[in-house]
């Protein structure tokens, strides 16, 4: 009896350790497979050529990623500029100023925003932002815009990364000990002064971690951005021009290119670039957030 | 002297009042964005939503405005997410329990396992989709329900592990200690603990389902698309996000309208999942 129980225990625990190791290896495997698939195109074209030229003519064997990389960076930057102030201000409000009642009402709102699928954001963008930009906004600045633009992509992405930032900001700010707030208030500081000089000062690294995480989420977002950004292979010259981020490039062309090994390899390389950038960003924010949790 | 001090005080007070106003506006802006999104989807979707949309399959000439519905996509999505959720929970429970009860607390392997899960959580769905497709080509599989199930299972696995991990961290050590002092082996202890956290596991599953059912990029290459309901796991399967995506890119207005109706259906499904997850988590706390 004891022996069977012991045996069961040993088998079960061993099996669980194996599954866990498998999951860790899985993450390495994704990177390796993408890299191996991406290597042929690095061999036939140098990495500098791939990353610094913007000629994208797969049929002629030219694979310059620059347009796509610049598009990805611009869309992400725009999303961050639009959503960071909103996220920071509303997190401060919810963490330091609002009543419990308002907060209780607001948390489900953030949950819902983070739960809405990307494709729904895309539909919303095409229905509202695209026509608004094409008909109302763009004519003031440029001659012609279809509305499917850098700006539309940036706005959609901004809304999508809001809930992620808010939830991290809130967690970080709320980890500030109440004693510190009270000490500051009792010295005669107003609540706003307490917020900026005590809470925000203490939360700077955590806020940074949240931003980094939001950037990496924005880099990888595919469907929603692809639906509103135009997907046109040319360097965007204004906010109202179409752009073509890396994930959209993969989504639009993958599956059709199996007959051309270099083309497939180039798209896999794009996937690998995304993978590496996101791992680096996630790792940075992981260590910052871990240090904050440990100091509690 | 007194006057300047008073002035300084009012200035500080004013700053606070102004900032409070700005913050309220920011919060209100976020609220209105959500309301705006939901309103847009509901207003557009309700117009073309009908029982036929939900209950029938696409008929001939459907994509040119012919009659029919998107039952294939609804059922495809449900089949796929059930399969993925079953696979993912079978893998994520052992991982979460292993991290919490078998590996040494704060040990290097536990840390690496948690770290990998957090990184996997951050990997975009398009990468899972592309990776899944590569594996399928390698195994000689066609785009199929099975392919979609596996790719979505990859996607939701880290979500589940993290959610279950969070529940397990809160299990009181008293429970663990009293079980051990009664002579339970680790496996028996874990079985008892699993029973006590079942609602938490439920909400982890719901959270993962909510994320998985709406994701288009993972299933884009792996599941294919078809007008019929799959009869085996080797058949291709339609999914709601792709139904929306494909119909929206049609030039025909009637087909586009159906994309809006499909978007409304997906939104309603996701909202129900999201709200009930919240209820479930609240009950646990």
Coordinates of C-alpha atoms in Angstrom, one line a residue, chain A residues 135-237:
Chain A
X135 CA -13.2 62.8 -44.8
X136 CA -12.7 65.2 -42.0
X137 CA -9.2 65.2 -40.6
X138 CA -6.8 64.6 -43.6
X139 CA -8.2 67.2 -46.0
X140 CA -6.9 69.9 -43.7
X141 CA -3.4 68.6 -43.9
X142 CA -2.8 66.6 -47.1
X143 CA -4.3 66.4 -50.6
X144 CA -5.6 62.9 -50.3
X145 CA -5.8 60.1 -47.8
X146 CA -7.8 56.9 -47.9
X147 CA -8.0 57.0 -44.2
X148 CA -6.2 53.6 -43.9
X149 CA -3.2 55.2 -42.3
X150 CA -0.4 55.3 -39.8
X151 CA -2.7 57.5 -37.7
X152 CA -5.6 55.0 -37.7
X153 CA -3.2 52.2 -36.8
X154 CA -1.7 54.3 -34.0
X155 CA -5.1 55.2 -32.4
X156 CA -6.4 51.6 -32.5
X157 CA -3.1 50.3 -31.0
X158 CA -3.3 53.1 -28.4
X159 CA -6.7 51.9 -27.2
X160 CA -5.5 48.3 -27.2
X161 CA -2.4 48.9 -25.0
X162 CA -4.3 51.1 -22.5
X163 CA -5.6 48.4 -20.2
X164 CA -2.3 46.6 -20.0
X165 CA -0.5 49.8 -19.0
X166 CA -3.2 50.8 -16.5
X167 CA -3.2 47.5 -14.8
X168 CA 0.6 47.5 -14.3
X169 CA 0.7 51.2 -13.3
X170 CA -2.1 50.6 -10.7
X171 CA -0.3 47.5 -9.3
X172 CA 2.9 49.5 -9.0
X173 CA 1.4 52.6 -7.5
X174 CA -0.7 50.7 -5.0
X175 CA 2.4 49.0 -3.7
X176 CA 3.6 52.3 -2.2
X177 CA 3.3 51.9 1.6
X178 CA 0.5 54.0 3.1
X179 CA 3.0 55.3 5.7
X180 CA 4.9 57.2 3.1
X181 CA 1.8 58.9 1.9
X182 CA 0.7 59.8 5.4
X183 CA 4.1 61.1 6.3
X184 CA 4.1 63.4 3.3
X185 CA 0.5 64.6 3.9
X186 CA 1.3 65.3 7.6
X187 CA 4.2 67.5 6.5
X188 CA 1.6 69.7 4.8
X189 CA 1.9 68.5 1.2
X190 CA -1.2 68.4 -0.9
X191 CA -2.4 65.1 -2.3
X192 CA -1.1 66.1 -5.7
X193 CA 2.3 66.9 -4.3
X194 CA 2.3 63.6 -2.4
X195 CA 1.5 61.9 -5.6
X196 CA 4.2 63.4 -7.7
X197 CA 6.9 63.5 -5.1
X198 CA 6.3 60.3 -3.2
X199 CA 4.2 57.9 -5.1
X200 CA 5.4 58.6 -8.7
X201 CA 9.0 58.9 -7.6
X202 CA 8.8 55.5 -6.0
X203 CA 7.0 54.0 -9.0
X204 CA 9.2 55.3 -11.8
X205 CA 10.9 52.0 -12.5
X206 CA 7.5 50.1 -12.4
X207 CA 6.0 52.6 -14.8
X208 CA 8.9 52.1 -17.1
X209 CA 8.4 48.4 -16.9
X210 CA 4.7 48.9 -17.9
X211 CA 5.7 51.0 -20.8
X212 CA 8.2 48.5 -22.0
X213 CA 5.7 45.7 -21.8
X214 CA 3.1 47.8 -23.7
X215 CA 5.7 48.5 -26.4
X216 CA 6.3 44.9 -26.9
X217 CA 2.6 44.1 -27.0
X218 CA 2.2 46.9 -29.6
X219 CA 5.1 45.5 -31.7
X220 CA 3.3 42.1 -32.1
X221 CA -0.2 43.2 -32.6
X222 CA -1.3 42.0 -36.0
X223 CA -4.9 41.8 -37.1
X224 CA -6.2 45.1 -35.7
X225 CA -3.4 47.2 -37.0
X226 CA -3.4 45.3 -40.4
X227 CA -7.1 46.1 -40.8
X228 CA -6.7 49.9 -40.6
X229 CA -3.1 50.7 -41.6
X230 CA -3.4 50.3 -45.4
X231 CA -0.6 47.7 -45.9
X232 CA 1.2 49.6 -48.6
X233 CA 4.9 49.0 -49.2
X234 CA 6.2 52.5 -49.2
X235 CA 7.8 54.6 -46.6
X236 CA 5.1 56.6 -44.9
X237 CA 5.7 60.4 -45.3

